[in-house]
Amino acid sequence: MKPLILVIEDEPSIFDNISYVLENDGFKTLWARTAGEGRDIFNAEEIALVVLDIGLPDGSGVELCKEIRKDSDCPIIFLTARSDEVDRIVGLEIGADDYVTKPFSTRELCSRVKAVLRRCPSISRLPEATIKDAKLFHVEEERNQISYSGTVLDLSRYEYQILKLLIGHPGRIYSRKTLMNLVWEEPEASMERTIDTHVKLIRAKLAKIKPGCPIKTRRGFGYYLADDEPKAIPTK
Ligand code: CA
């Protein structure tokens, strides 16, 4: 099944161009001309990613993005004519995954779409499997052990479970809440900040073995395992 990209944009010519390139690359596109239409389609279909124009006839794409974000992690890429809006859009406040400024090349938009899908939870809906294996890690489930770059890590139970989860889906971002629900037996009893503490400990253990940490933070979203060879950037 082709991944569905919802394009919410009031200008037909822009939609036509976007749609042409994306469909050529193995996606299926749906068109909404207004925020209202976009919301309806989003709720009715299983959308892999939203391309969202900021200036829409019945309101702002920003408001629609905030609304979608309340109960969905679906990746969103903004189309904007103003570069001064950019910080706000991709920052914590609004929570978009990326943006392109108008005028943009449809090729560029297409590669952004693929890049965002690659690092988001809907990765399974990418046309081709592009995620590389997290080769540096080796999980031995029967021994509850993980080695990193050939060295066995000394992990607590929760650290082991968090790391195992990240390794299982490189590039996928896990919010603290999701990690809590997946790893802890009684999530309500613990604080989401506990996750931060455990991730910090895992990072420290990895850093002892090799500089540069493959566990990344996506501000406002959560944690994920880098899907490329970790670069030698010192950890904080
Ligand atoms: Ca517009």
PDB file of C-alpha atoms and ligand atoms in Angstrom:
ATOM      1  CA  MET A   1       0.000   0.000   0.000  1.00  0.00           C
ATOM      2  CA  LYS A   2       1.337   3.431  -0.932  1.00  0.00           C
ATOM      3  CA  PRO A   3       1.912   5.873   1.935  1.00  0.00           C
ATOM      4  CA  LEU A   4      -0.727   8.611   1.973  1.00  0.00           C
ATOM      5  CA  ILE A   5       0.478  12.207   1.986  1.00  0.00           C
ATOM      6  CA  LEU A   6      -2.154  14.799   2.799  1.00  0.00           C
ATOM      7  CA  VAL A   7      -1.402  18.154   1.173  1.00  0.00           C
ATOM      8  CA  ILE A   8      -3.340  21.048   2.712  1.00  0.00           C
ATOM      9  CA  GLU A   9      -2.778  23.978   0.358  1.00  0.00           C
ATOM     10  CA  ASP A  10      -5.238  26.344  -1.272  1.00  0.00           C
ATOM     11  CA  GLU A  11      -3.289  26.972  -4.479  1.00  0.00           C
ATOM     12  CA  PRO A  12      -4.089  24.303  -7.075  1.00  0.00           C
ATOM     13  CA  SER A  13      -0.853  24.808  -9.028  1.00  0.00           C
ATOM     14  CA  ILE A  14       1.268  24.200  -5.912  1.00  0.00           C
ATOM     15  CA  PHE A  15      -0.684  21.056  -5.103  1.00  0.00           C
ATOM     16  CA  ASP A  16      -0.341  19.819  -8.696  1.00  0.00           C
ATOM     17  CA  ASN A  17       3.443  20.187  -8.606  1.00  0.00           C
ATOM     18  CA  ILE A  18       3.818  18.558  -5.200  1.00  0.00           C
ATOM     19  CA  SER A  19       1.484  15.755  -6.125  1.00  0.00           C
ATOM     20  CA  TYR A  20       3.272  15.068  -9.414  1.00  0.00           C
ATOM     21  CA  VAL A  21       6.671  14.621  -7.765  1.00  0.00           C
ATOM     22  CA  LEU A  22       5.438  12.658  -4.741  1.00  0.00           C
ATOM     23  CA  GLU A  23       3.319  10.277  -6.811  1.00  0.00           C
ATOM     24  CA  ASN A  24       6.270   9.665  -9.090  1.00  0.00           C
ATOM     25  CA  ASP A  25       8.210   8.641  -5.994  1.00  0.00           C
ATOM     26  CA  GLY A  26       5.722   6.041  -4.849  1.00  0.00           C
ATOM     27  CA  PHE A  27       3.428   8.062  -2.585  1.00  0.00           C
ATOM     28  CA  LYS A  28      -0.270   8.712  -2.936  1.00  0.00           C
ATOM     29  CA  THR A  29      -1.415  12.293  -2.381  1.00  0.00           C
ATOM     30  CA  LEU A  30      -4.708  13.672  -1.129  1.00  0.00           C
ATOM     31  CA  TRP A  31      -5.650  17.308  -1.530  1.00  0.00           C
ATOM     32  CA  ALA A  32      -7.411  19.580   0.938  1.00  0.00           C
ATOM     33  CA  ARG A  33      -7.950  23.234   0.065  1.00  0.00           C
ATOM     34  CA  THR A  34      -8.898  24.442   3.516  1.00  0.00           C
ATOM     35  CA  ALA A  35      -8.005  23.708   7.132  1.00  0.00           C
ATOM     36  CA  GLY A  36     -11.507  22.305   7.646  1.00  0.00           C
ATOM     37  CA  GLU A  37     -11.229  19.945   4.708  1.00  0.00           C
ATOM     38  CA  GLY A  38      -7.762  18.952   5.843  1.00  0.00           C
ATOM     39  CA  ARG A  39      -9.016  18.099   9.329  1.00  0.00           C
ATOM     40  CA  ASP A  40     -11.817  15.940   7.907  1.00  0.00           C
ATOM     41  CA  ILE A  41      -9.514  14.011   5.605  1.00  0.00           C
ATOM     42  CA  PHE A  42      -6.914  13.622   8.352  1.00  0.00           C
ATOM     43  CA  ASN A  43      -9.502  12.098  10.660  1.00  0.00           C
ATOM     44  CA  ALA A  44     -10.921   9.809   7.995  1.00  0.00           C
ATOM     45  CA  GLU A  45      -7.763   8.407   6.401  1.00  0.00           C
ATOM     46  CA  GLU A  46      -4.578   6.840   7.625  1.00  0.00           C
ATOM     47  CA  ILE A  47      -2.191   9.643   6.744  1.00  0.00           C
ATOM     48  CA  ALA A  48       1.565   8.990   6.743  1.00  0.00           C
ATOM     49  CA  LEU A  49       2.546  12.668   6.593  1.00  0.00           C
ATOM     50  CA  VAL A  50       0.921  16.086   6.264  1.00  0.00           C
ATOM     51  CA  VAL A  51       2.247  18.898   4.066  1.00  0.00           C
ATOM     52  CA  LEU A  52       0.612  21.970   5.521  1.00  0.00           C
ATOM     53  CA  ASP A  53       0.417  25.504   4.150  1.00  0.00           C
ATOM     54  CA  ILE A  54       0.389  28.242   6.786  1.00  0.00           C
ATOM     55  CA  GLY A  55      -1.963  30.631   5.016  1.00  0.00           C
ATOM     56  CA  LEU A  56      -5.255  28.867   4.401  1.00  0.00           C
ATOM     57  CA  PRO A  57      -8.582  30.471   3.425  1.00  0.00           C
ATOM     58  CA  ASP A  58     -10.359  29.456   6.635  1.00  0.00           C
ATOM     59  CA  GLY A  59      -7.564  29.923   9.119  1.00  0.00           C
ATOM     60  CA  SER A  60      -3.950  29.258   9.888  1.00  0.00           C
ATOM     61  CA  GLY A  61      -2.080  26.037   9.279  1.00  0.00           C
ATOM     62  CA  VAL A  62      -0.406  26.673  12.629  1.00  0.00           C
ATOM     63  CA  GLU A  63      -3.688  26.236  14.499  1.00  0.00           C
ATOM     64  CA  LEU A  64      -4.459  23.078  12.574  1.00  0.00           C
ATOM     65  CA  CYS A  65      -0.997  21.721  13.356  1.00  0.00           C
ATOM     66  CA  LYS A  66      -1.505  22.325  17.087  1.00  0.00           C
ATOM     67  CA  GLU A  67      -4.858  20.591  16.868  1.00  0.00           C
ATOM     68  CA  ILE A  68      -3.416  17.558  15.083  1.00  0.00           C
ATOM     69  CA  ARG A  69      -0.562  17.410  17.600  1.00  0.00           C
ATOM     70  CA  LYS A  70      -2.968  17.048  20.510  1.00  0.00           C
ATOM     71  CA  ASP A  71      -3.533  13.419  19.690  1.00  0.00           C
ATOM     72  CA  SER A  72      -1.294  12.472  16.813  1.00  0.00           C
ATOM     73  CA  ASP A  73       2.435  12.167  16.171  1.00  0.00           C
ATOM     74  CA  CYS A  74       1.851  12.192  12.416  1.00  0.00           C
ATOM     75  CA  PRO A  75       4.776  14.016  10.795  1.00  0.00           C
ATOM     76  CA  ILE A  76       3.981  17.523   9.554  1.00  0.00           C
ATOM     77  CA  ILE A  77       5.977  19.620   7.094  1.00  0.00           C
ATOM     78  CA  PHE A  78       5.032  23.268   6.765  1.00  0.00           C
ATOM     79  CA  LEU A  79       4.965  25.374   3.663  1.00  0.00           C
ATOM     80  CA  THR A  80       5.662  28.943   4.603  1.00  0.00           C
ATOM     81  CA  ALA A  81       6.308  32.159   2.737  1.00  0.00           C
ATOM     82  CA  ARG A  82       7.960  33.811   5.719  1.00  0.00           C
ATOM     83  CA  SER A  83      11.310  32.659   6.998  1.00  0.00           C
ATOM     84  CA  ASP A  84      10.805  34.567  10.287  1.00  0.00           C
ATOM     85  CA  GLU A  85       8.095  32.089  11.245  1.00  0.00           C
ATOM     86  CA  VAL A  86      10.435  29.164  10.984  1.00  0.00           C
ATOM     87  CA  ASP A  87      11.814  29.059  14.538  1.00  0.00           C
ATOM     88  CA  ARG A  88       8.374  29.017  16.025  1.00  0.00           C
ATOM     89  CA  ILE A  89       7.118  26.355  13.637  1.00  0.00           C
ATOM     90  CA  VAL A  90       9.730  23.721  14.206  1.00  0.00           C
ATOM     91  CA  GLY A  91      10.280  24.603  17.851  1.00  0.00           C
ATOM     92  CA  LEU A  92       8.492  23.199  20.835  1.00  0.00           C
ATOM     93  CA  GLU A  93       5.594  25.586  20.559  1.00  0.00           C
ATOM     94  CA  ILE A  94       4.009  24.220  17.425  1.00  0.00           C
ATOM     95  CA  GLY A  95       5.752  20.933  16.898  1.00  0.00           C
ATOM     96  CA  ALA A  96       6.126  20.608  13.138  1.00  0.00           C
ATOM     97  CA  ASP A  97       8.811  18.216  11.908  1.00  0.00           C
ATOM     98  CA  ASP A  98      10.220  20.361   9.140  1.00  0.00           C
ATOM     99  CA  TYR A  99       9.372  23.179   6.752  1.00  0.00           C
ATOM    100  CA  VAL A 100      10.151  24.547   3.325  1.00  0.00           C
ATOM    101  CA  THR A 101       9.926  28.214   2.449  1.00  0.00           C
ATOM    102  CA  LYS A 102       8.085  29.326  -0.663  1.00  0.00           C
ATOM    103  CA  PRO A 103       9.116  29.367  -3.434  1.00  0.00           C
ATOM    104  CA  PHE A 104      10.551  25.868  -3.040  1.00  0.00           C
ATOM    105  CA  SER A 105      11.584  23.125  -5.402  1.00  0.00           C
ATOM    106  CA  THR A 106       9.253  20.164  -5.352  1.00  0.00           C
ATOM    107  CA  ARG A 107      12.324  17.891  -5.453  1.00  0.00           C
ATOM    108  CA  GLU A 108      13.519  19.450  -2.230  1.00  0.00           C
ATOM    109  CA  LEU A 109      10.127  19.008  -0.619  1.00  0.00           C
ATOM    110  CA  CYS A 110      10.118  15.389  -1.712  1.00  0.00           C
ATOM    111  CA  SER A 111      13.472  14.673  -0.107  1.00  0.00           C
ATOM    112  CA  ARG A 112      12.313  16.399   3.097  1.00  0.00           C
ATOM    113  CA  VAL A 113       9.210  14.206   3.102  1.00  0.00           C
ATOM    114  CA  LYS A 114      11.364  11.101   2.869  1.00  0.00           C
ATOM    115  CA  ALA A 115      13.838  12.297   5.489  1.00  0.00           C
ATOM    116  CA  VAL A 116      11.054  13.076   7.958  1.00  0.00           C
ATOM    117  CA  LEU A 117       9.310   9.747   7.365  1.00  0.00           C
ATOM    118  CA  ARG A 118      12.580   7.950   7.884  1.00  0.00           C
ATOM    119  CA  ARG A 119      12.955   9.291  11.420  1.00  0.00           C
ATOM    120  CA  CYS A 120       9.295   9.143  12.447  1.00  0.00           C
ATOM    121  CA  PRO A 121       7.091   6.421  13.903  1.00  0.00           C
ATOM    122  CA  SER A 122       5.403   5.814  10.554  1.00  0.00           C
ATOM    123  CA  ILE A 123       8.662   4.467   9.107  1.00  0.00           C
ATOM    124  CA  SER A 124       6.995   1.197   8.244  1.00  0.00           C
ATOM    125  CA  ARG A 125       4.995   3.118   5.666  1.00  0.00           C
ATOM    126  CA  LEU A 126       8.024   4.285   3.691  1.00  0.00           C
ATOM    127  CA  PRO A 127       8.027   2.995   0.112  1.00  0.00           C
ATOM    128  CA  GLU A 128      11.349   1.207   0.579  1.00  0.00           C
ATOM    129  CA  ALA A 129      13.081   0.093   3.723  1.00  0.00           C
ATOM    130  CA  THR A 130      15.800   2.696   4.134  1.00  0.00           C
ATOM    131  CA  ILE A 131      16.624   2.263   7.789  1.00  0.00           C
ATOM    132  CA  LYS A 132      20.059   0.848   8.368  1.00  0.00           C
ATOM    133  CA  ASP A 133      20.559  -1.645  11.143  1.00  0.00           C
ATOM    134  CA  ALA A 134      21.981  -0.351  14.345  1.00  0.00           C
ATOM    135  CA  LYS A 135      25.099  -2.383  13.685  1.00  0.00           C
ATOM    136  CA  LEU A 136      27.042  -1.279  16.705  1.00  0.00           C
ATOM    137  CA  PHE A 137      24.567  -2.888  19.077  1.00  0.00           C
ATOM    138  CA  HIS A 138      24.027  -6.528  19.768  1.00  0.00           C
ATOM    139  CA  VAL A 139      21.084  -7.631  21.895  1.00  0.00           C
ATOM    140  CA  GLU A 140      21.132 -11.001  23.616  1.00  0.00           C
ATOM    141  CA  GLU A 141      17.601 -11.355  24.881  1.00  0.00           C
ATOM    142  CA  GLU A 142      18.026 -14.622  26.733  1.00  0.00           C
ATOM    143  CA  ARG A 143      20.795 -13.073  28.835  1.00  0.00           C
ATOM    144  CA  ASN A 144      19.198  -9.620  29.087  1.00  0.00           C
ATOM    145  CA  GLN A 145      22.416  -8.247  27.738  1.00  0.00           C
ATOM    146  CA  ILE A 146      23.324  -5.617  25.197  1.00  0.00           C
ATOM    147  CA  SER A 147      26.788  -5.069  23.843  1.00  0.00           C
ATOM    148  CA  TYR A 148      27.864  -1.877  22.204  1.00  0.00           C
ATOM    149  CA  SER A 149      30.753  -1.869  19.786  1.00  0.00           C
ATOM    150  CA  GLY A 150      31.777  -5.284  21.130  1.00  0.00           C
ATOM    151  CA  THR A 151      31.602  -4.377  24.834  1.00  0.00           C
ATOM    152  CA  VAL A 152      28.860  -5.726  27.101  1.00  0.00           C
ATOM    153  CA  LEU A 153      26.992  -2.879  28.821  1.00  0.00           C
ATOM    154  CA  ASP A 154      26.261  -2.969  32.522  1.00  0.00           C
ATOM    155  CA  LEU A 155      22.609  -1.911  32.423  1.00  0.00           C
ATOM    156  CA  SER A 156      19.841  -1.796  34.986  1.00  0.00           C
ATOM    157  CA  ARG A 157      16.555  -3.454  34.069  1.00  0.00           C
ATOM    158  CA  TYR A 158      14.919  -0.255  32.842  1.00  0.00           C
ATOM    159  CA  GLU A 159      17.999   0.952  31.016  1.00  0.00           C
ATOM    160  CA  TYR A 160      18.144  -2.409  29.239  1.00  0.00           C
ATOM    161  CA  GLN A 161      14.511  -2.203  28.216  1.00  0.00           C
ATOM    162  CA  ILE A 162      14.702   1.386  26.983  1.00  0.00           C
ATOM    163  CA  LEU A 163      17.832   0.715  24.951  1.00  0.00           C
ATOM    164  CA  LYS A 164      16.443  -2.516  23.513  1.00  0.00           C
ATOM    165  CA  LEU A 165      13.355  -0.635  22.356  1.00  0.00           C
ATOM    166  CA  LEU A 166      15.412   2.113  20.677  1.00  0.00           C
ATOM    167  CA  ILE A 167      17.663  -0.420  18.960  1.00  0.00           C
ATOM    168  CA  GLY A 168      14.640  -2.299  17.638  1.00  0.00           C
ATOM    169  CA  HIS A 169      13.436   0.755  15.687  1.00  0.00           C
ATOM    170  CA  PRO A 170      16.353   2.982  14.661  1.00  0.00           C
ATOM    171  CA  GLY A 171      15.155   6.437  13.702  1.00  0.00           C
ATOM    172  CA  ARG A 172      11.833   6.054  15.454  1.00  0.00           C
ATOM    173  CA  ILE A 173      11.182   8.736  18.042  1.00  0.00           C
ATOM    174  CA  TYR A 174       9.727   7.633  21.367  1.00  0.00           C
ATOM    175  CA  SER A 175       8.113  10.246  23.578  1.00  0.00           C
ATOM    176  CA  ARG A 176       8.701   9.904  27.320  1.00  0.00           C
ATOM    177  CA  LYS A 177       5.082   8.916  27.704  1.00  0.00           C
ATOM    178  CA  THR A 178       5.407   6.123  25.130  1.00  0.00           C
ATOM    179  CA  LEU A 179       8.603   4.852  26.744  1.00  0.00           C
ATOM    180  CA  MET A 180       6.888   4.869  30.127  1.00  0.00           C
ATOM    181  CA  ASN A 181       3.955   2.898  28.796  1.00  0.00           C
ATOM    182  CA  LEU A 182       6.095   0.380  26.968  1.00  0.00           C
ATOM    183  CA  VAL A 183       8.768  -0.177  29.581  1.00  0.00           C
ATOM    184  CA  TRP A 184       7.289   0.416  33.007  1.00  0.00           C
ATOM    185  CA  GLU A 185       4.874  -1.994  34.581  1.00  0.00           C
ATOM    186  CA  GLU A 186       3.003   0.734  36.426  1.00  0.00           C
ATOM    187  CA  PRO A 187       3.513   3.833  34.303  1.00  0.00           C
ATOM    188  CA  GLU A 188       1.200   6.046  36.396  1.00  0.00           C
ATOM    189  CA  ALA A 189       3.301   5.438  39.465  1.00  0.00           C
ATOM    190  CA  SER A 190       6.436   6.897  37.892  1.00  0.00           C
ATOM    191  CA  MET A 191       7.291  10.317  36.577  1.00  0.00           C
ATOM    192  CA  GLU A 192       8.167  10.857  32.936  1.00  0.00           C
ATOM    193  CA  ARG A 193      11.333  12.606  34.113  1.00  0.00           C
ATOM    194  CA  THR A 194      12.535   9.221  35.295  1.00  0.00           C
ATOM    195  CA  ILE A 195      13.050   8.394  31.629  1.00  0.00           C
ATOM    196  CA  ASP A 196      15.474  11.298  31.333  1.00  0.00           C
ATOM    197  CA  THR A 197      17.501   9.960  34.227  1.00  0.00           C
ATOM    198  CA  HIS A 198      17.695   6.492  32.754  1.00  0.00           C
ATOM    199  CA  VAL A 199      18.590   7.757  29.284  1.00  0.00           C
ATOM    200  CA  LYS A 200      21.297   9.916  30.854  1.00  0.00           C
ATOM    201  CA  LEU A 201      22.756   6.854  32.560  1.00  0.00           C
ATOM    202  CA  ILE A 202      22.640   4.798  29.349  1.00  0.00           C
ATOM    203  CA  ARG A 203      24.373   7.617  27.474  1.00  0.00           C
ATOM    204  CA  ALA A 204      27.116   7.816  30.088  1.00  0.00           C
ATOM    205  CA  LYS A 205      27.702   4.077  29.799  1.00  0.00           C
ATOM    206  CA  LEU A 206      27.883   4.223  25.995  1.00  0.00           C
ATOM    207  CA  ALA A 207      30.224   7.215  26.095  1.00  0.00           C
ATOM    208  CA  LYS A 208      32.696   5.276  28.215  1.00  0.00           C
ATOM    209  CA  ILE A 209      33.056   2.799  25.363  1.00  0.00           C
ATOM    210  CA  LYS A 210      32.986   5.117  22.378  1.00  0.00           C
ATOM    211  CA  PRO A 211      32.796   8.899  21.960  1.00  0.00           C
ATOM    212  CA  GLY A 212      29.635  10.270  20.345  1.00  0.00           C
ATOM    213  CA  CYS A 213      26.231   9.093  21.485  1.00  0.00           C
ATOM    214  CA  PRO A 214      23.827   7.349  19.114  1.00  0.00           C
ATOM    215  CA  ILE A 215      20.830   8.100  21.346  1.00  0.00           C
ATOM    216  CA  LYS A 216      19.493  11.432  20.201  1.00  0.00           C
ATOM    217  CA  THR A 217      16.953  13.802  21.681  1.00  0.00           C
ATOM    218  CA  ARG A 218      14.332  15.331  19.452  1.00  0.00           C
ATOM    219  CA  ARG A 219      13.313  18.402  21.409  1.00  0.00           C
ATOM    220  CA  GLY A 220       9.644  18.342  22.274  1.00  0.00           C
ATOM    221  CA  PHE A 221       9.210  14.797  20.960  1.00  0.00           C
ATOM    222  CA  GLY A 222      11.435  12.292  22.684  1.00  0.00           C
ATOM    223  CA  TYR A 223      14.364   9.965  22.194  1.00  0.00           C
ATOM    224  CA  TYR A 224      15.537   7.916  19.236  1.00  0.00           C
ATOM    225  CA  LEU A 225      18.491   5.913  18.091  1.00  0.00           C
ATOM    226  CA  ALA A 226      20.392   7.562  15.244  1.00  0.00           C
ATOM    227  CA  ASP A 227      19.989   5.540  12.087  1.00  0.00           C
ATOM    228  CA  ASP A 228      23.444   6.391  10.771  1.00  0.00           C
ATOM    229  CA  GLU A 229      26.862   5.618  12.136  1.00  0.00           C
ATOM    230  CA  PRO A 230      27.178   7.857  15.184  1.00  0.00           C
ATOM    231  CA  LYS A 231      29.393  10.830  14.510  1.00  0.00           C
ATOM    232  CA  ALA A 232      32.082  11.725  16.980  1.00  0.00           C
ATOM    233  CA  ILE A 233      30.233  14.559  18.689  1.00  0.00           C
ATOM    234  CA  PRO A 234      30.990  14.800  22.405  1.00  0.00           C
ATOM    235  CA  THR A 235      27.947  14.097  24.576  1.00  0.00           C
ATOM    236  CA  LYS A 236      26.728  16.646  27.081  1.00  0.00           C
TER     237      LYS A 236
HETATM  238 CA    CA B   1      -1.937  29.634   0.908  1.00  0.00          CA
END
